[in-house]
């Protein structure tokens, strides 16, 4: 499995989004703040370019709904 990482600022804090492809258009996403893993989830995407956009939207929605505190 090939992994890709990207640092993205969310609500003034830089988070590291690490993805790995697990087949069938599914990507595993791990979000870290420093060394601490704050959340993990799967994202369906047709192309690798879409993964980070979808992952960022997922994290922002979790924060807005109160499911995730960073």
Short mmCIF file of the N, C-alpha and C atoms (twelve columns), coordinates in Angstrom:
data_MODEL
# 
_entry.id   MODEL 
# 
loop_
_atom_site.group_PDB 
_atom_site.id 
_atom_site.type_symbol 
_atom_site.label_atom_id 
_atom_site.label_alt_id 
_atom_site.label_comp_id 
_atom_site.label_asym_id 
_atom_site.label_seq_id 
_atom_site.Cartn_x 
_atom_site.Cartn_y 
_atom_site.Cartn_z 
_atom_site.pdbx_PDB_model_num 
ATOM 1   N N  . UNK A 1  0.830   -1.186 0.000  1 
ATOM 2   C CA . UNK A 1  0.000   0.000  0.000  1 
ATOM 3   C C  . UNK A 1  0.870   1.244  0.000  1 
ATOM 4   N N  . UNK A 2  0.578   2.140  -0.890 1 
ATOM 5   C CA . UNK A 2  1.319   3.383  -0.982 1 
ATOM 6   C C  . UNK A 2  0.582   4.446  -0.188 1 
ATOM 7   N N  . UNK A 3  1.290   5.174  0.652  1 
ATOM 8   C CA . UNK A 3  0.678   6.204  1.466  1 
ATOM 9   C C  . UNK A 3  1.050   7.588  1.001  1 
ATOM 10  N N  . UNK A 4  0.140   8.525  1.201  1 
ATOM 11  C CA . UNK A 4  0.353   9.915  0.850  1 
ATOM 12  C C  . UNK A 4  -0.036  10.746 2.064  1 
ATOM 13  N N  . UNK A 5  0.741   11.788 2.345  1 
ATOM 14  C CA . UNK A 5  0.448   12.664 3.482  1 
ATOM 15  C C  . UNK A 5  0.352   14.113 3.022  1 
ATOM 16  N N  . UNK A 6  -0.450  14.868 3.767  1 
ATOM 17  C CA . UNK A 6  -0.574  16.297 3.495  1 
ATOM 18  C C  . UNK A 6  -0.915  17.004 4.796  1 
ATOM 19  N N  . UNK A 7  -0.255  18.135 5.054  1 
ATOM 20  C CA . UNK A 7  -0.585  18.963 6.207  1 
ATOM 21  C C  . UNK A 7  -1.625  19.986 5.781  1 
ATOM 22  N N  . UNK A 8  -2.702  20.084 6.557  1 
ATOM 23  C CA . UNK A 8  -3.805  20.992 6.241  1 
ATOM 24  C C  . UNK A 8  -4.177  21.743 7.517  1 
ATOM 25  N N  . UNK A 9  -4.369  23.050 7.398  1 
ATOM 26  C CA . UNK A 9  -4.779  23.850 8.552  1 
ATOM 27  C C  . UNK A 9  -6.290  23.766 8.719  1 
ATOM 28  N N  . UNK A 10 -6.699  23.425 9.940  1 
ATOM 29  C CA . UNK A 10 -8.120  23.316 10.271 1 
ATOM 30  C C  . UNK A 10 -8.354  24.120 11.547 1 
ATOM 31  N N  . UNK A 11 -9.192  25.136 11.451 1 
ATOM 32  C CA . UNK A 11 -9.508  25.990 12.600 1 
ATOM 33  C C  . UNK A 11 -8.249  26.512 13.293 1 
ATOM 34  N N  . UNK A 12 -7.267  26.922 12.508 1 
ATOM 35  C CA . UNK A 12 -6.051  27.505 13.063 1 
ATOM 36  C C  . UNK A 12 -5.022  26.508 13.555 1 
ATOM 37  N N  . UNK A 13 -5.269  25.237 13.414 1 
ATOM 38  C CA . UNK A 13 -4.326  24.201 13.861 1 
ATOM 39  C C  . UNK A 13 -3.922  23.347 12.652 1 
ATOM 40  N N  . UNK A 14 -2.625  23.085 12.535 1 
ATOM 41  C CA . UNK A 14 -2.150  22.260 11.436 1 
ATOM 42  C C  . UNK A 14 -2.299  20.787 11.781 1 
ATOM 43  N N  . UNK A 15 -3.004  20.070 10.913 1 
ATOM 44  C CA . UNK A 15 -3.211  18.639 11.084 1 
ATOM 45  C C  . UNK A 15 -2.546  17.901 9.938  1 
ATOM 46  N N  . UNK A 16 -2.062  16.707 10.218 1 
ATOM 47  C CA . UNK A 16 -1.449  15.864 9.207  1 
ATOM 48  C C  . UNK A 16 -2.457  14.797 8.793  1 
ATOM 49  N N  . UNK A 17 -2.794  14.777 7.514  1 
ATOM 50  C CA . UNK A 17 -3.704  13.791 6.944  1 
ATOM 51  C C  . UNK A 17 -2.858  12.766 6.202  1 
ATOM 52  N N  . UNK A 18 -2.886  11.514 6.639  1 
ATOM 53  C CA . UNK A 18 -2.149  10.439 5.985  1 
ATOM 54  C C  . UNK A 18 -3.150  9.456  5.399  1 
ATOM 55  N N  . UNK A 19 -2.969  9.108  4.131  1 
ATOM 56  C CA . UNK A 19 -3.909  8.208  3.467  1 
ATOM 57  C C  . UNK A 19 -3.185  6.987  2.904  1 
ATOM 58  N N  . UNK A 20 -3.895  5.881  2.887  1 
ATOM 59  C CA . UNK A 20 -3.443  4.683  2.193  1 
ATOM 60  C C  . UNK A 20 -4.635  4.127  1.424  1 
ATOM 61  N N  . UNK A 21 -4.361  3.600  0.250  1 
ATOM 62  C CA . UNK A 21 -5.404  3.026  -0.602 1 
ATOM 63  C C  . UNK A 21 -5.598  1.569  -0.229 1 
ATOM 64  N N  . UNK A 22 -6.836  1.172  0.017  1 
ATOM 65  C CA . UNK A 22 -7.069  -0.234 0.380  1 
ATOM 66  C C  . UNK A 22 -7.901  -0.977 -0.660 1 
ATOM 67  N N  . UNK A 23 -8.076  -0.402 -1.816 1 
ATOM 68  C CA . UNK A 23 -8.799  -1.063 -2.903 1 
ATOM 69  C C  . UNK A 23 -10.246 -0.637 -2.980 1 
ATOM 70  N N  . UNK A 24 -10.877 -0.949 -4.122 1 
ATOM 71  C CA . UNK A 24 -12.293 -0.631 -4.335 1 
ATOM 72  C C  . UNK A 24 -12.613 0.837  -4.100 1 
ATOM 73  N N  . UNK A 25 -11.716 1.723  -4.497 1 
ATOM 74  C CA . UNK A 25 -11.891 3.174  -4.359 1 
ATOM 75  C C  . UNK A 25 -12.032 3.614  -2.901 1 
ATOM 76  N N  . UNK A 26 -11.496 2.850  -1.970 1 
ATOM 77  C CA . UNK A 26 -11.542 3.184  -0.547 1 
ATOM 78  C C  . UNK A 26 -10.153 3.598  -0.067 1 
ATOM 79  N N  . UNK A 27 -10.105 4.682  0.681  1 
ATOM 80  C CA . UNK A 27 -8.853  5.161  1.261  1 
ATOM 81  C C  . UNK A 27 -8.998  5.200  2.775  1 
ATOM 82  N N  . UNK A 28 -7.999  4.690  3.477  1 
ATOM 83  C CA . UNK A 28 -7.927  4.832  4.927  1 
ATOM 84  C C  . UNK A 28 -7.280  6.177  5.209  1 
ATOM 85  N N  . UNK A 29 -7.879  6.946  6.099  1 
ATOM 86  C CA . UNK A 29 -7.352  8.266  6.448  1 
ATOM 87  C C  . UNK A 29 -7.061  8.295  7.941  1 
ATOM 88  N N  . UNK A 30 -5.864  8.738  8.289  1 
ATOM 89  C CA . UNK A 30 -5.482  8.936  9.687  1 
ATOM 90  C C  . UNK A 30 -5.130  10.412 9.836  1 
ATOM 91  N N  . UNK A 31 -5.738  11.071 10.822 1 
ATOM 92  C CA . UNK A 31 -5.496  12.492 11.051 1 
ATOM 93  C C  . UNK A 31 -4.762  12.642 12.376 1 
ATOM 94  N N  . UNK A 32 -3.609  13.331 12.325 1 
ATOM 95  C CA . UNK A 32 -2.799  13.523 13.525 1 
ATOM 96  C C  . UNK A 32 -2.599  14.996 13.799 1 
ATOM 97  N N  . UNK A 33 -2.510  15.295 15.084 1 
ATOM 98  C CA . UNK A 33 -2.086  16.608 15.560 1 
ATOM 99  C C  . UNK A 33 -0.787  16.353 16.304 1 
ATOM 100 N N  . UNK A 34 0.331   16.705 15.674 1 
ATOM 101 C CA . UNK A 34 1.619   16.321 16.227 1 
ATOM 102 C C  . UNK A 34 1.745   14.818 16.143 1 
ATOM 103 N N  . UNK A 35 2.037   14.173 17.255 1 
ATOM 104 C CA . UNK A 35 2.149   12.710 17.288 1 
ATOM 105 C C  . UNK A 35 0.831   12.031 17.655 1 
ATOM 106 N N  . UNK A 36 -0.156  12.815 18.097 1 
ATOM 107 C CA . UNK A 36 -1.426  12.262 18.566 1 
ATOM 108 C C  . UNK A 36 -2.393  12.031 17.394 1 
ATOM 109 N N  . UNK A 37 -2.902  10.806 17.289 1 
ATOM 110 C CA . UNK A 37 -3.931  10.500 16.291 1 
ATOM 111 C C  . UNK A 37 -5.258  11.021 16.834 1 
ATOM 112 N N  . UNK A 38 -5.888  11.928 16.077 1 
ATOM 113 C CA . UNK A 38 -7.149  12.506 16.544 1 
ATOM 114 C C  . UNK A 38 -8.365  11.794 15.958 1 
ATOM 115 N N  . UNK A 39 -8.217  11.174 14.782 1 
ATOM 116 C CA . UNK A 39 -9.316  10.414 14.199 1 
ATOM 117 C C  . UNK A 39 -8.806  9.550  13.052 1 
ATOM 118 N N  . UNK A 40 -9.576  8.496  12.764 1 
ATOM 119 C CA . UNK A 40 -9.304  7.616  11.628 1 
ATOM 120 C C  . UNK A 40 -10.641 7.269  10.994 1 
ATOM 121 N N  . UNK A 41 -10.668 7.206  9.664  1 
ATOM 122 C CA . UNK A 41 -11.895 6.872  8.956  1 
ATOM 123 C C  . UNK A 41 -11.559 6.447  7.531  1 
ATOM 124 N N  . UNK A 42 -12.567 5.986  6.800  1 
ATOM 125 C CA . UNK A 42 -12.412 5.616  5.393  1 
ATOM 126 C C  . UNK A 42 -13.138 6.635  4.527  1 
ATOM 127 N N  . UNK A 43 -12.573 6.873  3.362  1 
ATOM 128 C CA . UNK A 43 -13.161 7.794  2.393  1 
ATOM 129 C C  . UNK A 43 -13.255 7.058  1.056  1 
ATOM 130 N N  . UNK A 44 -14.390 7.175  0.399  1 
ATOM 131 C CA . UNK A 44 -14.536 6.651  -0.956 1 
ATOM 132 C C  . UNK A 44 -14.198 7.776  -1.931 1 
ATOM 133 N N  . UNK A 45 -13.315 7.489  -2.874 1 
ATOM 134 C CA . UNK A 45 -12.934 8.487  -3.869 1 
ATOM 135 C C  . UNK A 45 -12.541 7.781  -5.154 1 
ATOM 136 N N  . UNK A 46 -12.901 8.382  -6.269 1 
ATOM 137 C CA . UNK A 46 -12.551 7.809  -7.566 1 
ATOM 138 C C  . UNK A 46 -11.089 8.072  -7.911 1 
ATOM 139 N N  . UNK A 47 -10.577 9.228  -7.475 1 
ATOM 140 C CA . UNK A 47 -9.200  9.608  -7.770 1 
ATOM 141 C C  . UNK A 47 -8.505  10.064 -6.504 1 
ATOM 142 N N  . UNK A 48 -7.192  9.865  -6.464 1 
ATOM 143 C CA . UNK A 48 -6.410  10.253 -5.301 1 
ATOM 144 C C  . UNK A 48 -6.532  11.751 -5.007 1 
ATOM 145 N N  . UNK A 49 -6.682  12.567 -6.044 1 
ATOM 146 C CA . UNK A 49 -6.808  14.016 -5.869 1 
ATOM 147 C C  . UNK A 49 -8.024  14.393 -5.029 1 
ATOM 148 N N  . UNK A 50 -9.052  13.560 -5.047 1 
ATOM 149 C CA . UNK A 50 -10.286 13.860 -4.326 1 
ATOM 150 C C  . UNK A 50 -10.231 13.480 -2.843 1 
ATOM 151 N N  . UNK A 51 -9.251  12.681 -2.459 1 
ATOM 152 C CA . UNK A 51 -9.221  12.141 -1.103 1 
ATOM 153 C C  . UNK A 51 -9.058  13.238 -0.052 1 
ATOM 154 N N  . UNK A 52 -8.109  14.147 -0.229 1 
ATOM 155 C CA . UNK A 52 -7.856  15.158 0.793  1 
ATOM 156 C C  . UNK A 52 -9.009  16.151 0.911  1 
ATOM 157 N N  . UNK A 53 -9.631  16.491 -0.206 1 
ATOM 158 C CA . UNK A 53 -10.796 17.382 -0.166 1 
ATOM 159 C C  . UNK A 53 -11.926 16.732 0.622  1 
ATOM 160 N N  . UNK A 54 -12.183 15.462 0.348  1 
ATOM 161 C CA . UNK A 54 -13.245 14.734 1.056  1 
ATOM 162 C C  . UNK A 54 -12.890 14.531 2.528  1 
ATOM 163 N N  . UNK A 55 -11.620 14.233 2.813  1 
ATOM 164 C CA . UNK A 55 -11.185 14.022 4.196  1 
ATOM 165 C C  . UNK A 55 -11.296 15.312 5.002  1 
ATOM 166 N N  . UNK A 56 -10.919 16.429 4.404  1 
ATOM 167 C CA . UNK A 56 -11.040 17.713 5.096  1 
ATOM 168 C C  . UNK A 56 -12.502 18.028 5.391  1 
ATOM 169 N N  . UNK A 57 -13.387 17.793 4.439  1 
ATOM 170 C CA . UNK A 57 -14.818 18.028 4.654  1 
ATOM 171 C C  . UNK A 57 -15.345 17.132 5.773  1 
ATOM 172 N N  . UNK A 58 -14.874 15.884 5.814  1 
ATOM 173 C CA . UNK A 58 -15.288 14.933 6.854  1 
ATOM 174 C C  . UNK A 58 -14.871 15.442 8.240  1 
ATOM 175 N N  . UNK A 59 -13.625 15.884 8.364  1 
ATOM 176 C CA . UNK A 59 -13.120 16.374 9.652  1 
ATOM 177 C C  . UNK A 59 -13.861 17.640 10.067 1 
ATOM 178 N N  . UNK A 60 -14.061 18.563 9.144  1 
ATOM 179 C CA . UNK A 60 -14.778 19.810 9.470  1 
ATOM 180 C C  . UNK A 60 -16.210 19.509 9.922  1 
ATOM 181 N N  . UNK A 61 -16.873 18.559 9.272  1 
ATOM 182 C CA . UNK A 61 -18.233 18.189 9.666  1 
ATOM 183 C C  . UNK A 61 -18.238 17.567 11.064 1 
ATOM 184 N N  . UNK A 62 -17.267 16.699 11.358 1 
ATOM 185 C CA . UNK A 62 -17.178 16.098 12.692 1 
ATOM 186 C C  . UNK A 62 -16.954 17.157 13.763 1 
ATOM 187 N N  . UNK A 63 -16.127 18.148 13.472 1 
ATOM 188 C CA . UNK A 63 -15.878 19.233 14.427 1 
ATOM 189 C C  . UNK A 63 -17.153 20.033 14.645 1 
ATOM 190 N N  . UNK A 64 -17.817 20.388 13.536 1 
ATOM 191 C CA . UNK A 64 -19.045 21.193 13.616 1 
ATOM 192 C C  . UNK A 64 -20.145 20.483 14.390 1 
ATOM 193 N N  . UNK A 65 -20.239 19.150 14.236 1 
ATOM 194 C CA . UNK A 65 -21.281 18.386 14.938 1 
ATOM 195 C C  . UNK A 65 -20.879 18.052 16.371 1 
ATOM 196 N N  . UNK A 66 -19.651 18.394 16.753 1 
ATOM 197 C CA . UNK A 66 -19.208 18.123 18.115 1 
ATOM 198 C C  . UNK A 66 -18.678 16.724 18.327 1 
ATOM 199 N N  . UNK A 67 -18.478 15.975 17.240 1 
ATOM 200 C CA . UNK A 67 -17.962 14.619 17.343 1 
ATOM 201 C C  . UNK A 67 -16.437 14.561 17.479 1 
ATOM 202 N N  . UNK A 68 -15.780 15.666 17.182 1 
ATOM 203 C CA . UNK A 68 -14.324 15.723 17.205 1 
ATOM 204 C C  . UNK A 68 -13.878 17.058 17.783 1 
ATOM 205 N N  . UNK A 69 -12.966 16.987 18.725 1 
ATOM 206 C CA . UNK A 69 -12.410 18.205 19.309 1 
ATOM 207 C C  . UNK A 69 -10.912 18.199 19.057 1 
ATOM 208 N N  . UNK A 70 -10.437 19.300 18.482 1 
ATOM 209 C CA . UNK A 70 -9.006  19.395 18.219 1 
ATOM 210 C C  . UNK A 70 -8.412  20.583 18.951 1 
# 
